[in-house]
Amino acid sequence: MKLCLIGSTRFMPQYIEANRKLTLQGHIVYTVATISSSTAETKSDISEDEKQILDLVHLRKIQESDGIVIITDETGYIGFSTKREIQWAQMLGKWIYRGTQDVPQPFKGGFR
């Protein structure tokens, strides 16, 4: 399954772990290209124009995926951009998973 990780980039450790876990299960994972959250510990220096491009490319990743996986913390924080991405996924009829635990395992059987 092709999955796109969405959420605030302030949760980069959760992004990295979700990417690793889902990839090892056999999923194709789309994730963020760089950190753009002003609250992230290691924010990238990007211009507003570059941030807009990154946001649009991320929407395209959602479009190309089978579903999205929401990355958040123990409080369940979801910001404005993530809400917009969830709405975009809903409009496109994508599967929506709240964390990696909800994602079904890919078929592991062989061919006959």
Short mmCIF file of N, CA, C and O in Angstrom, two decimals:
data_model
loop_
_atom_site.label_atom_id
_atom_site.label_comp_id
_atom_site.label_asym_id
_atom_site.label_seq_id
_atom_site.Cartn_x
_atom_site.Cartn_y
_atom_site.Cartn_z
N MET A 1 0.85 -1.16 0.00
CA MET A 1 0.00 0.00 0.00
C MET A 1 0.90 1.24 0.00
O MET A 1 1.92 1.26 0.67
N LYS A 2 0.51 2.27 -0.73
CA LYS A 2 1.22 3.55 -0.71
C LYS A 2 0.58 4.44 0.34
O LYS A 2 -0.62 4.71 0.27
N LEU A 3 1.38 4.88 1.31
CA LEU A 3 0.87 5.68 2.41
C LEU A 3 1.64 6.98 2.53
O LEU A 3 2.85 7.02 2.33
N CYS A 4 0.92 8.05 2.86
CA CYS A 4 1.54 9.35 3.06
C CYS A 4 1.42 9.72 4.53
O CYS A 4 0.32 9.71 5.09
N LEU A 5 2.54 10.04 5.16
CA LEU A 5 2.55 10.47 6.54
C LEU A 5 2.21 11.96 6.59
O LEU A 5 2.77 12.75 5.83
N ILE A 6 1.28 12.33 7.47
CA ILE A 6 0.92 13.74 7.63
C ILE A 6 0.93 14.09 9.10
O ILE A 6 0.72 13.24 9.96
N GLY A 7 1.18 15.36 9.39
CA GLY A 7 1.20 15.83 10.77
C GLY A 7 2.21 16.95 10.89
O GLY A 7 2.91 17.29 9.94
N SER A 8 2.31 17.51 12.07
CA SER A 8 3.27 18.58 12.31
C SER A 8 4.68 18.02 12.28
O SER A 8 4.95 16.97 12.87
N THR A 9 5.58 18.76 11.63
CA THR A 9 6.98 18.31 11.58
C THR A 9 7.68 18.51 12.92
O THR A 9 8.84 18.12 13.07
N ARG A 10 6.98 19.06 13.91
CA ARG A 10 7.56 19.10 15.26
C ARG A 10 7.66 17.68 15.83
O ARG A 10 8.33 17.46 16.82
N PHE A 11 6.98 16.72 15.18
CA PHE A 11 6.99 15.33 15.63
C PHE A 11 7.91 14.47 14.76
O PHE A 11 7.59 13.33 14.42
N MET A 12 9.08 15.00 14.40
CA MET A 12 9.98 14.27 13.51
C MET A 12 10.40 12.89 14.04
O MET A 12 10.48 11.95 13.26
N PRO A 13 10.65 12.72 15.33
CA PRO A 13 10.96 11.36 15.79
C PRO A 13 9.84 10.36 15.48
O PRO A 13 10.10 9.22 15.09
N GLN A 14 8.58 10.80 15.61
CA GLN A 14 7.45 9.93 15.29
C GLN A 14 7.38 9.66 13.79
O GLN A 14 7.03 8.56 13.36
N TYR A 15 7.69 10.67 12.96
CA TYR A 15 7.73 10.49 11.51
C TYR A 15 8.77 9.42 11.15
O TYR A 15 8.50 8.53 10.35
N ILE A 16 9.96 9.56 11.71
CA ILE A 16 11.04 8.63 11.39
C ILE A 16 10.67 7.20 11.79
O ILE A 16 10.87 6.26 11.02
N GLU A 17 10.10 7.04 12.97
CA GLU A 17 9.71 5.70 13.44
C GLU A 17 8.58 5.13 12.58
O GLU A 17 8.59 3.95 12.22
N ALA A 18 7.59 5.94 12.24
CA ALA A 18 6.47 5.46 11.40
C ALA A 18 6.98 5.06 10.02
O ALA A 18 6.58 4.01 9.48
N ASN A 19 7.85 5.87 9.44
CA ASN A 19 8.42 5.56 8.13
C ASN A 19 9.15 4.22 8.18
O ASN A 19 8.95 3.35 7.32
N ARG A 20 9.99 4.04 9.19
CA ARG A 20 10.74 2.79 9.35
C ARG A 20 9.80 1.58 9.51
O ARG A 20 9.94 0.59 8.81
N LYS A 21 8.85 1.70 10.42
CA LYS A 21 7.93 0.59 10.72
C LYS A 21 7.11 0.20 9.48
O LYS A 21 7.03 -0.98 9.13
N LEU A 22 6.52 1.19 8.82
CA LEU A 22 5.67 0.90 7.67
C LEU A 22 6.47 0.38 6.48
O LEU A 22 6.02 -0.52 5.76
N THR A 23 7.67 0.92 6.28
CA THR A 23 8.52 0.45 5.18
C THR A 23 8.93 -1.00 5.43
O THR A 23 8.90 -1.83 4.50
N LEU A 24 9.29 -1.34 6.67
CA LEU A 24 9.67 -2.72 6.98
C LEU A 24 8.50 -3.69 6.82
O LEU A 24 8.71 -4.88 6.61
N GLN A 25 7.27 -3.19 6.92
CA GLN A 25 6.09 -4.02 6.68
C GLN A 25 5.83 -4.22 5.19
O GLN A 25 4.98 -5.01 4.82
N GLY A 26 6.52 -3.46 4.34
CA GLY A 26 6.35 -3.59 2.90
C GLY A 26 5.56 -2.49 2.23
O GLY A 26 5.27 -2.57 1.04
N HIS A 27 5.21 -1.46 2.97
CA HIS A 27 4.48 -0.33 2.40
C HIS A 27 5.45 0.64 1.71
O HIS A 27 6.62 0.73 2.07
N ILE A 28 4.94 1.36 0.73
CA ILE A 28 5.66 2.49 0.13
C ILE A 28 5.22 3.72 0.91
O ILE A 28 4.02 3.99 1.03
N VAL A 29 6.18 4.45 1.47
CA VAL A 29 5.86 5.56 2.36
C VAL A 29 6.32 6.89 1.77
O VAL A 29 7.49 7.06 1.45
N TYR A 30 5.37 7.81 1.64
CA TYR A 30 5.67 9.20 1.29
C TYR A 30 5.72 9.98 2.59
O TYR A 30 4.86 9.83 3.45
N THR A 31 6.72 10.83 2.73
CA THR A 31 6.85 11.61 3.95
C THR A 31 7.31 13.02 3.59
O THR A 31 7.45 13.36 2.42
N VAL A 32 7.53 13.85 4.60
CA VAL A 32 7.94 15.22 4.38
C VAL A 32 9.38 15.28 3.88
O VAL A 32 10.19 14.43 4.20
N ALA A 33 9.67 16.32 3.10
CA ALA A 33 11.00 16.49 2.54
C ALA A 33 11.94 17.22 3.48
O ALA A 33 13.14 16.98 3.48
N THR A 34 11.38 18.10 4.30
CA THR A 34 12.19 18.89 5.22
C THR A 34 11.31 19.38 6.35
O THR A 34 10.09 19.31 6.27
N ILE A 35 11.92 19.88 7.38
CA ILE A 35 11.18 20.38 8.54
C ILE A 35 10.85 21.85 8.31
O ILE A 35 11.74 22.66 8.07
N SER A 36 9.56 22.18 8.39
CA SER A 36 9.16 23.56 8.16
C SER A 36 8.41 24.17 9.34
O SER A 36 8.10 25.34 9.34
N SER A 37 8.13 23.38 10.37
CA SER A 37 7.40 23.90 11.52
C SER A 37 8.27 24.86 12.32
O SER A 37 9.43 24.58 12.60
N SER A 38 7.70 26.00 12.68
CA SER A 38 8.46 26.98 13.46
C SER A 38 8.73 26.49 14.87
O SER A 38 9.58 27.02 15.56
N THR A 39 8.02 25.45 15.31
CA THR A 39 8.23 24.91 16.66
C THR A 39 9.15 23.69 16.67
O THR A 39 9.43 23.16 17.72
N ALA A 40 9.59 23.26 15.52
CA ALA A 40 10.50 22.11 15.46
C ALA A 40 11.87 22.50 16.00
O ALA A 40 12.31 23.64 15.87
N GLU A 41 12.54 21.53 16.61
CA GLU A 41 13.86 21.80 17.19
C GLU A 41 14.91 22.08 16.12
O GLU A 41 15.84 22.84 16.35
N THR A 42 14.79 21.46 14.97
CA THR A 42 15.80 21.60 13.91
C THR A 42 15.16 22.13 12.64
O THR A 42 15.22 21.52 11.59
N LYS A 43 14.52 23.29 12.73
CA LYS A 43 13.82 23.89 11.60
C LYS A 43 14.78 24.20 10.45
O LYS A 43 15.87 24.72 10.66
N SER A 44 14.38 23.90 9.23
CA SER A 44 15.16 24.22 8.05
C SER A 44 14.97 25.69 7.68
O SER A 44 13.92 26.26 7.93
N ASP A 45 16.00 26.27 7.11
CA ASP A 45 15.87 27.63 6.59
C ASP A 45 15.28 27.57 5.19
O ASP A 45 15.98 27.26 4.22
N ILE A 46 13.98 27.82 5.10
CA ILE A 46 13.32 27.83 3.80
C ILE A 46 12.50 29.11 3.70
O ILE A 46 12.00 29.62 4.70
N SER A 47 12.36 29.58 2.48
CA SER A 47 11.59 30.80 2.25
C SER A 47 10.09 30.47 2.25
O SER A 47 9.70 29.30 2.19
N GLU A 48 9.27 31.50 2.29
CA GLU A 48 7.82 31.30 2.21
C GLU A 48 7.43 30.66 0.88
O GLU A 48 6.53 29.82 0.84
N ASP A 49 8.09 31.06 -0.21
CA ASP A 49 7.80 30.45 -1.51
C ASP A 49 8.16 28.97 -1.51
O ASP A 49 7.42 28.14 -2.05
N GLU A 50 9.30 28.63 -0.91
CA GLU A 50 9.70 27.22 -0.84
C GLU A 50 8.74 26.42 0.03
O GLU A 50 8.38 25.29 -0.30
N LYS A 51 8.26 27.03 1.13
CA LYS A 51 7.29 26.35 1.99
C LYS A 51 5.99 26.08 1.21
O LYS A 51 5.41 25.01 1.32
N GLN A 52 5.57 27.04 0.42
CA GLN A 52 4.36 26.86 -0.38
C GLN A 52 4.54 25.70 -1.37
O GLN A 52 3.64 24.89 -1.55
N ILE A 53 5.70 25.63 -2.00
CA ILE A 53 5.98 24.52 -2.93
C ILE A 53 5.95 23.20 -2.19
O ILE A 53 5.34 22.22 -2.65
N LEU A 54 6.59 23.14 -1.02
CA LEU A 54 6.61 21.91 -0.23
C LEU A 54 5.19 21.49 0.14
O LEU A 54 4.85 20.30 0.08
N ASP A 55 4.35 22.45 0.55
CA ASP A 55 2.96 22.14 0.91
C ASP A 55 2.20 21.58 -0.29
O ASP A 55 1.45 20.60 -0.16
N LEU A 56 2.39 22.17 -1.46
CA LEU A 56 1.69 21.69 -2.66
C LEU A 56 2.19 20.30 -3.08
O LEU A 56 1.39 19.43 -3.46
N VAL A 57 3.49 20.08 -2.98
CA VAL A 57 4.03 18.76 -3.31
C VAL A 57 3.49 17.72 -2.34
O VAL A 57 3.16 16.59 -2.74
N HIS A 58 3.35 18.10 -1.06
CA HIS A 58 2.82 17.14 -0.08
C HIS A 58 1.36 16.78 -0.40
O HIS A 58 0.96 15.63 -0.27
N LEU A 59 0.59 17.76 -0.86
CA LEU A 59 -0.78 17.45 -1.29
C LEU A 59 -0.78 16.48 -2.46
O LEU A 59 -1.64 15.60 -2.55
N ARG A 60 0.18 16.63 -3.35
CA ARG A 60 0.30 15.70 -4.48
C ARG A 60 0.67 14.30 -3.99
O ARG A 60 0.19 13.30 -4.52
N LYS A 61 1.53 14.21 -2.98
CA LYS A 61 1.87 12.91 -2.39
C LYS A 61 0.62 12.23 -1.83
O LYS A 61 0.45 11.03 -1.98
N ILE A 62 -0.23 13.02 -1.18
CA ILE A 62 -1.50 12.47 -0.67
C ILE A 62 -2.34 11.95 -1.83
O ILE A 62 -2.91 10.87 -1.76
N GLN A 63 -2.39 12.72 -2.90
CA GLN A 63 -3.16 12.33 -4.09
C GLN A 63 -2.64 11.01 -4.66
O GLN A 63 -3.42 10.17 -5.11
N GLU A 64 -1.33 10.81 -4.66
CA GLU A 64 -0.71 9.61 -5.23
C GLU A 64 -0.81 8.40 -4.30
O GLU A 64 -0.57 7.27 -4.73
N SER A 65 -1.15 8.61 -3.04
CA SER A 65 -1.16 7.52 -2.06
C SER A 65 -2.52 6.81 -2.03
O SER A 65 -3.51 7.30 -2.56
N ASP A 66 -2.51 5.64 -1.36
CA ASP A 66 -3.76 4.91 -1.11
C ASP A 66 -4.44 5.43 0.16
O ASP A 66 -5.64 5.32 0.32
N GLY A 67 -3.63 5.96 1.06
CA GLY A 67 -4.16 6.45 2.32
C GLY A 67 -3.14 7.31 3.04
O GLY A 67 -1.99 7.41 2.62
N ILE A 68 -3.59 7.92 4.14
CA ILE A 68 -2.72 8.75 4.95
C ILE A 68 -2.61 8.17 6.35
O ILE A 68 -3.52 7.49 6.83
N VAL A 69 -1.48 8.45 6.99
CA VAL A 69 -1.26 8.07 8.38
C VAL A 69 -0.99 9.36 9.15
O VAL A 69 -0.05 10.09 8.83
N ILE A 70 -1.83 9.63 10.14
CA ILE A 70 -1.70 10.87 10.92
C ILE A 70 -0.64 10.67 11.99
O ILE A 70 -0.73 9.74 12.81
N ILE A 71 0.36 11.54 11.98
CA ILE A 71 1.44 11.52 12.97
C ILE A 71 1.16 12.63 13.97
O ILE A 71 0.99 13.80 13.60
N THR A 72 1.12 12.28 15.24
CA THR A 72 0.86 13.26 16.30
C THR A 72 1.57 12.82 17.57
O THR A 72 2.32 11.84 17.56
N ASP A 73 1.30 13.52 18.66
CA ASP A 73 1.90 13.16 19.94
C ASP A 73 0.82 12.61 20.87
O ASP A 73 -0.32 12.37 20.44
N GLU A 74 1.18 12.42 22.14
CA GLU A 74 0.24 11.84 23.10
C GLU A 74 -0.97 12.74 23.36
O GLU A 74 -2.01 12.25 23.82
N THR A 75 -0.88 14.03 23.03
CA THR A 75 -2.03 14.92 23.22
C THR A 75 -2.99 14.88 22.04
O THR A 75 -4.09 15.39 22.11
N GLY A 76 -2.54 14.29 20.91
CA GLY A 76 -3.38 14.23 19.73
C GLY A 76 -3.40 15.52 18.93
O GLY A 76 -4.32 15.75 18.14
N TYR A 77 -2.38 16.36 19.10
CA TYR A 77 -2.33 17.66 18.43
C TYR A 77 -2.44 17.51 16.91
O TYR A 77 -1.71 16.73 16.31
N ILE A 78 -3.35 18.28 16.32
CA ILE A 78 -3.49 18.37 14.87
C ILE A 78 -3.66 19.86 14.55
O ILE A 78 -4.62 20.49 14.99
N GLY A 79 -2.72 20.41 13.78
CA GLY A 79 -2.73 21.82 13.44
C GLY A 79 -3.51 22.11 12.16
O GLY A 79 -4.08 21.22 11.52
N PHE A 80 -3.49 23.37 11.77
CA PHE A 80 -4.24 23.84 10.61
C PHE A 80 -3.85 23.09 9.33
O PHE A 80 -4.72 22.62 8.59
N SER A 81 -2.55 22.98 9.05
CA SER A 81 -2.11 22.32 7.81
C SER A 81 -2.51 20.86 7.78
O SER A 81 -2.94 20.33 6.75
N THR A 82 -2.39 20.19 8.91
CA THR A 82 -2.77 18.77 8.99
C THR A 82 -4.27 18.61 8.79
O THR A 82 -4.71 17.69 8.08
N LYS A 83 -5.07 19.49 9.37
CA LYS A 83 -6.52 19.44 9.16
C LYS A 83 -6.85 19.59 7.68
O LYS A 83 -7.70 18.88 7.15
N ARG A 84 -6.16 20.51 7.01
CA ARG A 84 -6.37 20.71 5.58
C ARG A 84 -5.99 19.45 4.81
O ARG A 84 -6.71 19.03 3.89
N GLU A 85 -4.90 18.81 5.17
CA GLU A 85 -4.46 17.59 4.49
C GLU A 85 -5.44 16.45 4.72
O GLU A 85 -5.71 15.66 3.81
N ILE A 86 -6.00 16.35 5.92
CA ILE A 86 -7.02 15.33 6.20
C ILE A 86 -8.25 15.57 5.34
O ILE A 86 -8.80 14.64 4.73
N GLN A 87 -8.68 16.83 5.24
CA GLN A 87 -9.83 17.15 4.39
C GLN A 87 -9.55 16.81 2.94
O GLN A 87 -10.42 16.30 2.24
N TRP A 88 -8.34 17.09 2.47
CA TRP A 88 -7.95 16.77 1.09
C TRP A 88 -8.04 15.26 0.87
O TRP A 88 -8.58 14.80 -0.13
N ALA A 89 -7.51 14.49 1.81
CA ALA A 89 -7.56 13.03 1.70
C ALA A 89 -9.01 12.54 1.69
O ALA A 89 -9.36 11.64 0.91
N GLN A 90 -9.86 13.12 2.53
CA GLN A 90 -11.27 12.75 2.55
C GLN A 90 -11.94 13.04 1.21
O GLN A 90 -12.70 12.23 0.70
N MET A 91 -11.65 14.21 0.65
CA MET A 91 -12.24 14.59 -0.64
C MET A 91 -11.82 13.62 -1.74
O MET A 91 -12.58 13.37 -2.67
N LEU A 92 -10.61 13.08 -1.62
CA LEU A 92 -10.09 12.14 -2.62
C LEU A 92 -10.49 10.69 -2.33
O LEU A 92 -10.17 9.80 -3.11
N GLY A 93 -11.17 10.45 -1.22
CA GLY A 93 -11.61 9.11 -0.87
C GLY A 93 -10.49 8.20 -0.39
O GLY A 93 -10.55 6.97 -0.58
N LYS A 94 -9.47 8.76 0.24
CA LYS A 94 -8.32 7.99 0.72
C LYS A 94 -8.63 7.35 2.07
O LYS A 94 -9.44 7.84 2.85
N TRP A 95 -7.94 6.23 2.37
CA TRP A 95 -8.00 5.63 3.69
C TRP A 95 -7.32 6.58 4.66
O TRP A 95 -6.31 7.19 4.33
N ILE A 96 -7.85 6.69 5.88
CA ILE A 96 -7.26 7.56 6.89
C ILE A 96 -6.99 6.73 8.14
O ILE A 96 -7.90 6.13 8.70
N TYR A 97 -5.71 6.72 8.54
CA TYR A 97 -5.28 5.95 9.70
C TYR A 97 -4.75 6.90 10.76
O TYR A 97 -3.97 7.78 10.47
N ARG A 98 -5.15 6.67 12.01
CA ARG A 98 -4.66 7.48 13.13
C ARG A 98 -3.51 6.72 13.79
O ARG A 98 -3.69 6.07 14.80
N GLY A 99 -2.36 6.80 13.16
CA GLY A 99 -1.18 6.11 13.68
C GLY A 99 -0.92 4.80 12.97
O GLY A 99 -1.80 4.25 12.29
N THR A 100 0.28 4.29 13.14
CA THR A 100 0.70 3.08 12.41
C THR A 100 0.00 1.83 12.89
O THR A 100 -0.11 0.86 12.14
N GLN A 101 -0.50 1.82 14.13
CA GLN A 101 -1.15 0.62 14.67
C GLN A 101 -2.43 0.28 13.92
O GLN A 101 -2.86 -0.87 13.93
N ASP A 102 -3.04 1.25 13.24
CA ASP A 102 -4.29 1.01 12.52
C ASP A 102 -4.09 0.54 11.08
O ASP A 102 -5.04 0.13 10.43
N VAL A 103 -2.86 0.62 10.58
CA VAL A 103 -2.59 0.29 9.18
C VAL A 103 -2.56 -1.22 9.02
O VAL A 103 -1.85 -1.92 9.75
N PRO A 104 -3.34 -1.78 8.08
CA PRO A 104 -3.33 -3.23 7.89
C PRO A 104 -2.00 -3.70 7.33
O PRO A 104 -1.34 -3.01 6.56
N GLN A 105 -1.61 -4.89 7.74
CA GLN A 105 -0.39 -5.51 7.22
C GLN A 105 -0.62 -5.90 5.77
O GLN A 105 -1.69 -6.39 5.43
N PRO A 106 0.38 -5.70 4.93
CA PRO A 106 0.24 -6.15 3.53
C PRO A 106 0.16 -7.67 3.47
O PRO A 106 0.62 -8.36 4.38
N PHE A 107 -0.41 -8.18 2.42
CA PHE A 107 -0.50 -9.63 2.20
C PHE A 107 0.90 -10.20 2.13
O PHE A 107 1.75 -9.73 1.40
N LYS A 108 1.16 -11.25 2.93
CA LYS A 108 2.50 -11.85 2.97
C LYS A 108 2.53 -13.24 2.38
O LYS A 108 3.49 -13.95 2.51
N GLY A 109 1.47 -13.62 1.70
CA GLY A 109 1.43 -14.94 1.08
C GLY A 109 2.26 -15.01 -0.19
O GLY A 109 2.72 -14.01 -0.71
N GLY A 110 2.42 -16.18 -0.70
CA GLY A 110 3.19 -16.37 -1.92
C GLY A 110 2.27 -16.59 -3.12
O GLY A 110 1.05 -16.58 -3.00
N PHE A 111 2.88 -16.77 -4.25
CA PHE A 111 2.12 -17.05 -5.48
C PHE A 111 1.95 -18.55 -5.63
O PHE A 111 2.78 -19.33 -5.21
N ARG A 112 0.86 -18.95 -6.25
CA ARG A 112 0.62 -20.37 -6.50
C ARG A 112 0.72 -20.64 -7.97
O ARG A 112 0.45 -19.88 -8.79
#
